[in-house]
mmCIF file of N, CA and C in Angstrom:
data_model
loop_
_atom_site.group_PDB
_atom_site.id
_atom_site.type_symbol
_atom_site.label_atom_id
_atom_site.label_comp_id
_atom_site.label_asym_id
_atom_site.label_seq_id
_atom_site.Cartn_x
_atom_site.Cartn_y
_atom_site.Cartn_z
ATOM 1 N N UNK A 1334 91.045 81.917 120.527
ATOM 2 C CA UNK A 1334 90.426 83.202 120.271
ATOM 3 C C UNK A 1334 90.809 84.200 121.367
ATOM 4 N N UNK A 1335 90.837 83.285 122.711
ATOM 5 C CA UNK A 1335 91.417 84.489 123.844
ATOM 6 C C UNK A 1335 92.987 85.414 123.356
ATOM 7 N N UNK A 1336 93.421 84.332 122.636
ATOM 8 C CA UNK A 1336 94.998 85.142 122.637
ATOM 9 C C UNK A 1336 94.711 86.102 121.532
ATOM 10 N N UNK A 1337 94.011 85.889 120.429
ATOM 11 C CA UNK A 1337 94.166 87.214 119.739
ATOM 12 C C UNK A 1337 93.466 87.978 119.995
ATOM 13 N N UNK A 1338 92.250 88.407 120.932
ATOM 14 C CA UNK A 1338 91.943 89.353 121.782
ATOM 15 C C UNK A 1338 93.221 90.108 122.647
ATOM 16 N N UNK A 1339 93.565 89.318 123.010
ATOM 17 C CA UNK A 1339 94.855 89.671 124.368
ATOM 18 C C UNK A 1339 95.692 90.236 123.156
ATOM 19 N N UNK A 1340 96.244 89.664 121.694
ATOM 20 C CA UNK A 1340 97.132 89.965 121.085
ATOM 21 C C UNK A 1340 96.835 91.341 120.633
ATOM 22 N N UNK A 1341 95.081 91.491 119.920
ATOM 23 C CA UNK A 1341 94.576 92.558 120.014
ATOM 24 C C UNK A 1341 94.799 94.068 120.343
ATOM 25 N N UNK A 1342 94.298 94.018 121.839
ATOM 26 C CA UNK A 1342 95.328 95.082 122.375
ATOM 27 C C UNK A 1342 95.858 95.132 123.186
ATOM 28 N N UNK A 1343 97.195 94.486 123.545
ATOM 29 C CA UNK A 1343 98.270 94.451 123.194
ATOM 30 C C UNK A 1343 99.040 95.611 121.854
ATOM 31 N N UNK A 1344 98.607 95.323 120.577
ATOM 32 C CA UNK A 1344 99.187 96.107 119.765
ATOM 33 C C UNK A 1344 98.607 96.907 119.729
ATOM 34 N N UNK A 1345 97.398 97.760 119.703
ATOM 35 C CA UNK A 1345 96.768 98.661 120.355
ATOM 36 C C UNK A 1345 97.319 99.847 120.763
ATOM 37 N N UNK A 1346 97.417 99.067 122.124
ATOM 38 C CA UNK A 1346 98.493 99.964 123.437
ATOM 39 C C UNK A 1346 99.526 100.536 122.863
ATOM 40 N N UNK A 1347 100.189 99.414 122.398
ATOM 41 C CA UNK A 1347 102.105 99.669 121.502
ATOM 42 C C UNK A 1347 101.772 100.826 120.699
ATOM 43 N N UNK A 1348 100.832 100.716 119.730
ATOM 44 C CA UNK A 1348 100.472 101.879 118.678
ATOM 45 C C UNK A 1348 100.021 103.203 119.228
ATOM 46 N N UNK A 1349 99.417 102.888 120.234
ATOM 47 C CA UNK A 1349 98.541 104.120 120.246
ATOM 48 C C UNK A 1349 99.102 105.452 121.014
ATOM 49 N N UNK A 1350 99.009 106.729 120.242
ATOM 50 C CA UNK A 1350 99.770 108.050 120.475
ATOM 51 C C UNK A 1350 99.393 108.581 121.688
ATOM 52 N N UNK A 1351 99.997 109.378 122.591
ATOM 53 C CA UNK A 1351 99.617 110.029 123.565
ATOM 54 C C UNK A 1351 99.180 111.345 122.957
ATOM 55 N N UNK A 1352 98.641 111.834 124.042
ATOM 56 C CA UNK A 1352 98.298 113.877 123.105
ATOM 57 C C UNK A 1352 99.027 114.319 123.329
ATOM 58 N N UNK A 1353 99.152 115.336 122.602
ATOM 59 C CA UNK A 1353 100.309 116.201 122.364
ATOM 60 C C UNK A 1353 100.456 116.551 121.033
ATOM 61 N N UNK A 1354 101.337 117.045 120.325
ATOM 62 C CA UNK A 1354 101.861 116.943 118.834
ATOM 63 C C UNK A 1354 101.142 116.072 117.724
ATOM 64 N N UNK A 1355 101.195 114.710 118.261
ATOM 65 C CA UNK A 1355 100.721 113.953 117.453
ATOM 66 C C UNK A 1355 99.016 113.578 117.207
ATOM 67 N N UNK A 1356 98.193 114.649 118.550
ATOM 68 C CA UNK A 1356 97.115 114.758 118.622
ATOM 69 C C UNK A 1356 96.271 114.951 117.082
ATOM 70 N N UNK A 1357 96.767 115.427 116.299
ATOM 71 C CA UNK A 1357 96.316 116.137 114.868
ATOM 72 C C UNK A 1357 96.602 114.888 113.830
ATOM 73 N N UNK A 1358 97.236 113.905 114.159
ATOM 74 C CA UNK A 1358 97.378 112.756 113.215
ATOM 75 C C UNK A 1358 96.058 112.260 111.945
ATOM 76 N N UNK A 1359 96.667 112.191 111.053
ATOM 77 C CA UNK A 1359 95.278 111.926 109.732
ATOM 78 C C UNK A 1359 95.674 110.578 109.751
ATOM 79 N N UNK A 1360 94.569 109.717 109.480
ATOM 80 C CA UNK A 1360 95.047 108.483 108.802
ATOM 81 C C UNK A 1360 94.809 108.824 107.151
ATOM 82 N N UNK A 1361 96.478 108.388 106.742
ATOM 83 C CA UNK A 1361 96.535 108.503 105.416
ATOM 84 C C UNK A 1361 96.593 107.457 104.424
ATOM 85 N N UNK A 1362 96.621 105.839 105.131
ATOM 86 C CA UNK A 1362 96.260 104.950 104.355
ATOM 87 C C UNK A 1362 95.564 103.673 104.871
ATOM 88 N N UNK A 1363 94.573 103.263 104.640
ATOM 89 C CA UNK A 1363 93.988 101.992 105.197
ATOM 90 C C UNK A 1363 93.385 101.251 104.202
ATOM 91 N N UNK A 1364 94.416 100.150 104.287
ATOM 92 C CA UNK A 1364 93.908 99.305 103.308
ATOM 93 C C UNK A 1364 92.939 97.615 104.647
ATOM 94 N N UNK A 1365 92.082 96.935 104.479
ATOM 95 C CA UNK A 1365 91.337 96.046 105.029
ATOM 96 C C UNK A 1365 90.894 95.084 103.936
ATOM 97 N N UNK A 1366 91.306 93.843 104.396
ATOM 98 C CA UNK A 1366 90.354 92.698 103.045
ATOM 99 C C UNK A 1366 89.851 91.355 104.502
ATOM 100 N N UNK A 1367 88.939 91.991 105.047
ATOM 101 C CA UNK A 1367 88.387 91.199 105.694
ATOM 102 C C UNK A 1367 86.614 90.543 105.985
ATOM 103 N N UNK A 1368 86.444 89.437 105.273
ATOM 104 C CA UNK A 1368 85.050 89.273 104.593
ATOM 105 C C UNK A 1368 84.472 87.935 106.038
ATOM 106 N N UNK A 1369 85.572 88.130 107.073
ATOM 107 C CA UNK A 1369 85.292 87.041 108.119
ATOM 108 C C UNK A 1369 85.027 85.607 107.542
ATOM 109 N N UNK A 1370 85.725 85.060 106.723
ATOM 110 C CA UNK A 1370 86.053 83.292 106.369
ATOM 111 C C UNK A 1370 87.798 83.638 106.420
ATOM 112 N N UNK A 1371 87.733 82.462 106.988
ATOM 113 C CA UNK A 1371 89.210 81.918 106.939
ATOM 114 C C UNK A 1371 90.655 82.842 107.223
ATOM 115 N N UNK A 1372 90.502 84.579 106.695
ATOM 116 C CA UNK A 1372 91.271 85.099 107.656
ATOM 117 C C UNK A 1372 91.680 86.415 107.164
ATOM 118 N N UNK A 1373 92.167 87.079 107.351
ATOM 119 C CA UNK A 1373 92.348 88.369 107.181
ATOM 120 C C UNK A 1373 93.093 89.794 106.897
ATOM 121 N N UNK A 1374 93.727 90.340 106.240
ATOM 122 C CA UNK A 1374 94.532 91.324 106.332
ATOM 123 C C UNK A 1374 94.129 93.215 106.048
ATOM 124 N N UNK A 1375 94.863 93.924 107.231
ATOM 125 C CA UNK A 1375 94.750 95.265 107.345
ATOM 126 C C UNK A 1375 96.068 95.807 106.961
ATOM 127 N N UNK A 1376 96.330 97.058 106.803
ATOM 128 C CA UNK A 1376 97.781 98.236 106.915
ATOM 129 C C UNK A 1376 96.544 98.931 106.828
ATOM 130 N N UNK A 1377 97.556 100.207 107.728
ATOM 131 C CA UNK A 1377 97.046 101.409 108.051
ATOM 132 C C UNK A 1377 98.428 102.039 108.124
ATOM 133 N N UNK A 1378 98.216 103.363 107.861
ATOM 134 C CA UNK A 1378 99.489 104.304 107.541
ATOM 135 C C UNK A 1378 98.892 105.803 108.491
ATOM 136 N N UNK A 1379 99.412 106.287 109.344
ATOM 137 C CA UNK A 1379 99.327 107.957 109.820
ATOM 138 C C UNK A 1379 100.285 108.902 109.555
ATOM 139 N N UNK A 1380 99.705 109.974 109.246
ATOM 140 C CA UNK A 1380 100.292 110.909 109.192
ATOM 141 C C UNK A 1380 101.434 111.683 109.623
ATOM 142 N N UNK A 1381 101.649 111.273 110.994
ATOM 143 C CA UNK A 1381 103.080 111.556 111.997
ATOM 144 C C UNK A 1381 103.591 110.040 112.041
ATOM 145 N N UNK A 1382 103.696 109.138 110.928
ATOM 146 C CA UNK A 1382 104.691 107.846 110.555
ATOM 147 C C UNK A 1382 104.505 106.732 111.256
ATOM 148 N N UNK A 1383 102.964 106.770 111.970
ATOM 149 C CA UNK A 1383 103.029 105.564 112.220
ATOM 150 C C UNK A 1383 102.594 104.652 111.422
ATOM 151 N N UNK A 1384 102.568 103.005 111.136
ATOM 152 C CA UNK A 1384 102.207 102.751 110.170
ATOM 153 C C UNK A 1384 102.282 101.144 110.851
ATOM 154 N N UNK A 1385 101.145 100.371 110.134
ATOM 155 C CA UNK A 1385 101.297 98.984 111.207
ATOM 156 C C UNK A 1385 100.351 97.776 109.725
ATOM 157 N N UNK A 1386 100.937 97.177 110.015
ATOM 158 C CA UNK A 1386 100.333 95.573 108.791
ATOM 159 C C UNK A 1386 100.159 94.158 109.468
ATOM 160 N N UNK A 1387 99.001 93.775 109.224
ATOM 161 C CA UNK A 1387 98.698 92.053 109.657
ATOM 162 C C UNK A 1387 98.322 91.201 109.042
ATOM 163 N N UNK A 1388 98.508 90.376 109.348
ATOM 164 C CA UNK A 1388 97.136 89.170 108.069
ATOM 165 C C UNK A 1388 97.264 87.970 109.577
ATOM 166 N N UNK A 1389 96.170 87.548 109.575
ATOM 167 C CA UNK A 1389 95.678 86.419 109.986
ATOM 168 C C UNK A 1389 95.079 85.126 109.358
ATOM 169 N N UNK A 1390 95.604 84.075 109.899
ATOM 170 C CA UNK A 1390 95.337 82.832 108.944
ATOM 171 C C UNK A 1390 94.299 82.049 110.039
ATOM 172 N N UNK A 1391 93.221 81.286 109.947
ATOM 173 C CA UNK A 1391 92.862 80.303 110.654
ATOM 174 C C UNK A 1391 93.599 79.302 110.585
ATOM 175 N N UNK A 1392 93.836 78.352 111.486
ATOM 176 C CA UNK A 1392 94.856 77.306 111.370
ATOM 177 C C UNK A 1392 93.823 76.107 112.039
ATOM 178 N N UNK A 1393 94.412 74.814 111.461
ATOM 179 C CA UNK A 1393 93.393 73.598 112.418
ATOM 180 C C UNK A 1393 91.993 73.473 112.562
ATOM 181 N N UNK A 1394 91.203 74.664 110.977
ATOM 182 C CA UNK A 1394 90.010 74.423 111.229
ATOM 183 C C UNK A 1394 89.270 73.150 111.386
ATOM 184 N N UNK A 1395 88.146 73.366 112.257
ATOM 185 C CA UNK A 1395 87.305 72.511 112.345
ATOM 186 C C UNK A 1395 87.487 71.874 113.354
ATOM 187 N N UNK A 1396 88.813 71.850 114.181
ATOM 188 C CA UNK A 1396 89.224 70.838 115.291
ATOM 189 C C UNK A 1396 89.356 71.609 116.879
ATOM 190 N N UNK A 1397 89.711 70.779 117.416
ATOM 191 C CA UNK A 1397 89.669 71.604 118.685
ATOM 192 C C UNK A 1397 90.885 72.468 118.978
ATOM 193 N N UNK A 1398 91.385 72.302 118.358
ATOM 194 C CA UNK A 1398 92.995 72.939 117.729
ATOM 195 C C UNK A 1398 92.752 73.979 116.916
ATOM 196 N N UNK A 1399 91.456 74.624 116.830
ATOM 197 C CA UNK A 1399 91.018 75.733 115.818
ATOM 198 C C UNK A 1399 91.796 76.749 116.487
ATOM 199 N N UNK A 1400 92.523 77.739 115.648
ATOM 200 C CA UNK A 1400 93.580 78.975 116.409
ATOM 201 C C UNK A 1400 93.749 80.000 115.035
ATOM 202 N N UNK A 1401 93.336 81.511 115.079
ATOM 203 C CA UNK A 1401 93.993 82.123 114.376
ATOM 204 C C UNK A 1401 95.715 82.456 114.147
ATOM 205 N N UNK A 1402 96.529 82.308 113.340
ATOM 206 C CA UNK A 1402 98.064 82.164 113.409
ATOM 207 C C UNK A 1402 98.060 83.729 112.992
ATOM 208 N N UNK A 1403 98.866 84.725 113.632
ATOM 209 C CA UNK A 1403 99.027 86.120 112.941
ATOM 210 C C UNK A 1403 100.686 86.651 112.743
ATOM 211 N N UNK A 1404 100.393 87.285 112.313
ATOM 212 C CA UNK A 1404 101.873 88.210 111.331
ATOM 213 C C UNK A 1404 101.951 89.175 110.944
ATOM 214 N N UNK A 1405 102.643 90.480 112.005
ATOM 215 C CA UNK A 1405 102.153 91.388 111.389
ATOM 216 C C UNK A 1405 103.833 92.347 112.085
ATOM 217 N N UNK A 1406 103.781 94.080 111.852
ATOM 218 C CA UNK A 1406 104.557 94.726 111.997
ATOM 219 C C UNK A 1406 103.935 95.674 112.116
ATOM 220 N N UNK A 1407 104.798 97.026 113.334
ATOM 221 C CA UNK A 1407 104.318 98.366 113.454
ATOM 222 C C UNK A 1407 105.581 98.635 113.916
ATOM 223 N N UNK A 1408 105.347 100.133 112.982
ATOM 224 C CA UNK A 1408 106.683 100.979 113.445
ATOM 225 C C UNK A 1408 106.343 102.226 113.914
ATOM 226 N N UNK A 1409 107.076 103.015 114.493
ATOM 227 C CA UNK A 1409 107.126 104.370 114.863
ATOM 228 C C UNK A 1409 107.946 105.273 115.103
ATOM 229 N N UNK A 1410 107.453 106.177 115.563
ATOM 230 C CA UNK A 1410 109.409 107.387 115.736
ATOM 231 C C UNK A 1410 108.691 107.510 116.935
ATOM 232 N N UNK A 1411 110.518 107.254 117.951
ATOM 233 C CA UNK A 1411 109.960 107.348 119.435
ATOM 234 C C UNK A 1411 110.168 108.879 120.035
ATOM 235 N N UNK A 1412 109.895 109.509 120.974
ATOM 236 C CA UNK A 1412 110.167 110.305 121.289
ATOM 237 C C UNK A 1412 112.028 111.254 121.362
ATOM 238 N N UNK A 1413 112.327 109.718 121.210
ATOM 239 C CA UNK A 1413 114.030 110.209 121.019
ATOM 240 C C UNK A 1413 114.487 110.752 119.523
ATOM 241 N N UNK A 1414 113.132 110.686 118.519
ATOM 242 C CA UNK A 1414 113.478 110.848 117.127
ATOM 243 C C UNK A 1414 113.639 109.458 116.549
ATOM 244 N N UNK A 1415 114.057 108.389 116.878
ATOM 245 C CA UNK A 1415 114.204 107.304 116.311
ATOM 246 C C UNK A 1415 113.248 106.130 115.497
ATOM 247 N N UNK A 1416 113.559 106.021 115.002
ATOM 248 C CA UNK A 1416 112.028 104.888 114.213
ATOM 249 C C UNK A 1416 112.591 103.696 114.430
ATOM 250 N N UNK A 1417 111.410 102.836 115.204
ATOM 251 C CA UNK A 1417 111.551 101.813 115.924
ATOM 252 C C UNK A 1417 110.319 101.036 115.054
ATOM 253 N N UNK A 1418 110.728 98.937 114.735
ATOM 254 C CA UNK A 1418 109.674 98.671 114.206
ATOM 255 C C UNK A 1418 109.636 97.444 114.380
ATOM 256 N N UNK A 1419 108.743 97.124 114.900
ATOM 257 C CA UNK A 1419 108.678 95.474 115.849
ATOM 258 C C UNK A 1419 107.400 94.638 114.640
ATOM 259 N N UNK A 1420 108.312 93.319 114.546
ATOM 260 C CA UNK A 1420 107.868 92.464 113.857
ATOM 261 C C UNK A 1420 107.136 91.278 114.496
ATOM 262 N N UNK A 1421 106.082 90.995 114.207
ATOM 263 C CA UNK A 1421 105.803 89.513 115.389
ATOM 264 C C UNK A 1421 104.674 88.707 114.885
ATOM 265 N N UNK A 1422 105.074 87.418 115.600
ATOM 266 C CA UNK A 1422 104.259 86.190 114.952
ATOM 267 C C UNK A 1422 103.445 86.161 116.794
ATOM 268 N N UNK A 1423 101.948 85.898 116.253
ATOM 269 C CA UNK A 1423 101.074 85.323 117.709
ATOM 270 C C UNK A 1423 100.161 83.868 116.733
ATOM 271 N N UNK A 1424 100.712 82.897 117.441
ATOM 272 C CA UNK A 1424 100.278 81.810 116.950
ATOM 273 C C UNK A 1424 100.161 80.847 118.671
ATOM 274 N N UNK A 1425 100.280 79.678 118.327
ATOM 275 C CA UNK A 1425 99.924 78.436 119.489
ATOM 276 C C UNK A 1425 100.917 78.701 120.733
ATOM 277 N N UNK A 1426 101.916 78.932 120.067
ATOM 278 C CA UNK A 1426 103.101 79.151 120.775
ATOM 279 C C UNK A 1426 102.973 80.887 121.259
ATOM 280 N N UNK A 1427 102.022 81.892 121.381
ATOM 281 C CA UNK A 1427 102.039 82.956 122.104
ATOM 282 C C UNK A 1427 102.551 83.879 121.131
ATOM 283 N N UNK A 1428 102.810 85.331 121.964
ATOM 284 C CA UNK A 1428 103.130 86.636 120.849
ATOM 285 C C UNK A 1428 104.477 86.661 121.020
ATOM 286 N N UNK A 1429 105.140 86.555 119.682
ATOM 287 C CA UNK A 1429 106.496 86.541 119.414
ATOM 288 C C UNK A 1429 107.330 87.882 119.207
ATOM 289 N N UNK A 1430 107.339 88.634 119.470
ATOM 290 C CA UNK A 1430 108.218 90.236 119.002
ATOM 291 C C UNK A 1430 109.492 90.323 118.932
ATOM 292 N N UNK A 1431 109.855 90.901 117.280
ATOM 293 C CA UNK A 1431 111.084 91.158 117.625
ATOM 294 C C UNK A 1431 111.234 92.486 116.883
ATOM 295 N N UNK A 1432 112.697 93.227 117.124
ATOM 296 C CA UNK A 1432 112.659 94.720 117.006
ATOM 297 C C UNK A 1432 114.077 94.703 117.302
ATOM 298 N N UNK A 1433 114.957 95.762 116.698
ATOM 299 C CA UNK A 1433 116.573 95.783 116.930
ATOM 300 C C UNK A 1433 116.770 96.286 118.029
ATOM 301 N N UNK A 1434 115.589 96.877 118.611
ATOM 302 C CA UNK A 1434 115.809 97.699 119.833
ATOM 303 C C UNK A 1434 115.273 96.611 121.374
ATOM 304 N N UNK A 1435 114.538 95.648 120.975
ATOM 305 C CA UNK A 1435 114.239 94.675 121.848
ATOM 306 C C UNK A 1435 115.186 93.613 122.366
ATOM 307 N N UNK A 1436 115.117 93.434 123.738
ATOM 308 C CA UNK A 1436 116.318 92.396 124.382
ATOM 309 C C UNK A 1436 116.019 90.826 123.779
ATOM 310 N N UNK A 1437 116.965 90.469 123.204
ATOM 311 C CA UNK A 1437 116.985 89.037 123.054
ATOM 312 C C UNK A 1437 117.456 88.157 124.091
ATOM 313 N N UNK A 1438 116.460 87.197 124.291
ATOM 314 C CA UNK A 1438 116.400 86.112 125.713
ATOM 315 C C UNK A 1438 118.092 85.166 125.546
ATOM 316 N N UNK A 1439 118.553 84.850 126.176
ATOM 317 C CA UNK A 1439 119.734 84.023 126.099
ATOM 318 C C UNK A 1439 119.220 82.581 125.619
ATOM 319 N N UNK A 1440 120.175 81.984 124.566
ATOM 320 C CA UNK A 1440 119.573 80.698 123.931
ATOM 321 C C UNK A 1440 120.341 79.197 125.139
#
């Protein structure tokens, strides 16, 4: 449960606009199907293009191995004009990100 707190925000941070321009942002779509059993999915869409999707699975219920597994994506236009959009798995094994614009570790 600690890591998807930490995973939490984490994406948060990544998402969230500074003021300026984008201060006036509407949210223009939010969809949520979360009834708290077994697990969960959001998208949310803004107005200046940001736009982000998750679903969470419980995994190993019942055991001490109980862990939410997540999957989700957010994109944005960076200040350079570019739309950037990072994909990532946070499961047992930690938060996974990847993005065309992100360094890949040497195998």
């Amino acid at each position: 449960m600690k890591s998807f707190i930490v995973l939490a925000l984490f994406v948060a941070a990544a998402v969230a606009a500074p003021a300026g321009p984008d201060a006036d942002a509407k949210i223009v779509r939010y969809d949520s199907d979360n009834i708290g059993v077994d697990g969960y999915n959001y998208a949310v869409e803004t107005s200046n293009g940001i736009s982000q999707q998750e679903q969470g699975q419980l995994t190993n219920p019942g055991t001490e191995n109980e862990a939410i597994s997540v999957r989700g994506q957010f994109s944005y236009t960076g200040p350079d004009g570019q739309q950037y959009t990072v994909t990532y798995v946070a499961d047992e094994n930690g938060f996974q990100p990847q993005g065309a614009h992100l360094p890949v570790p040497p195998q």
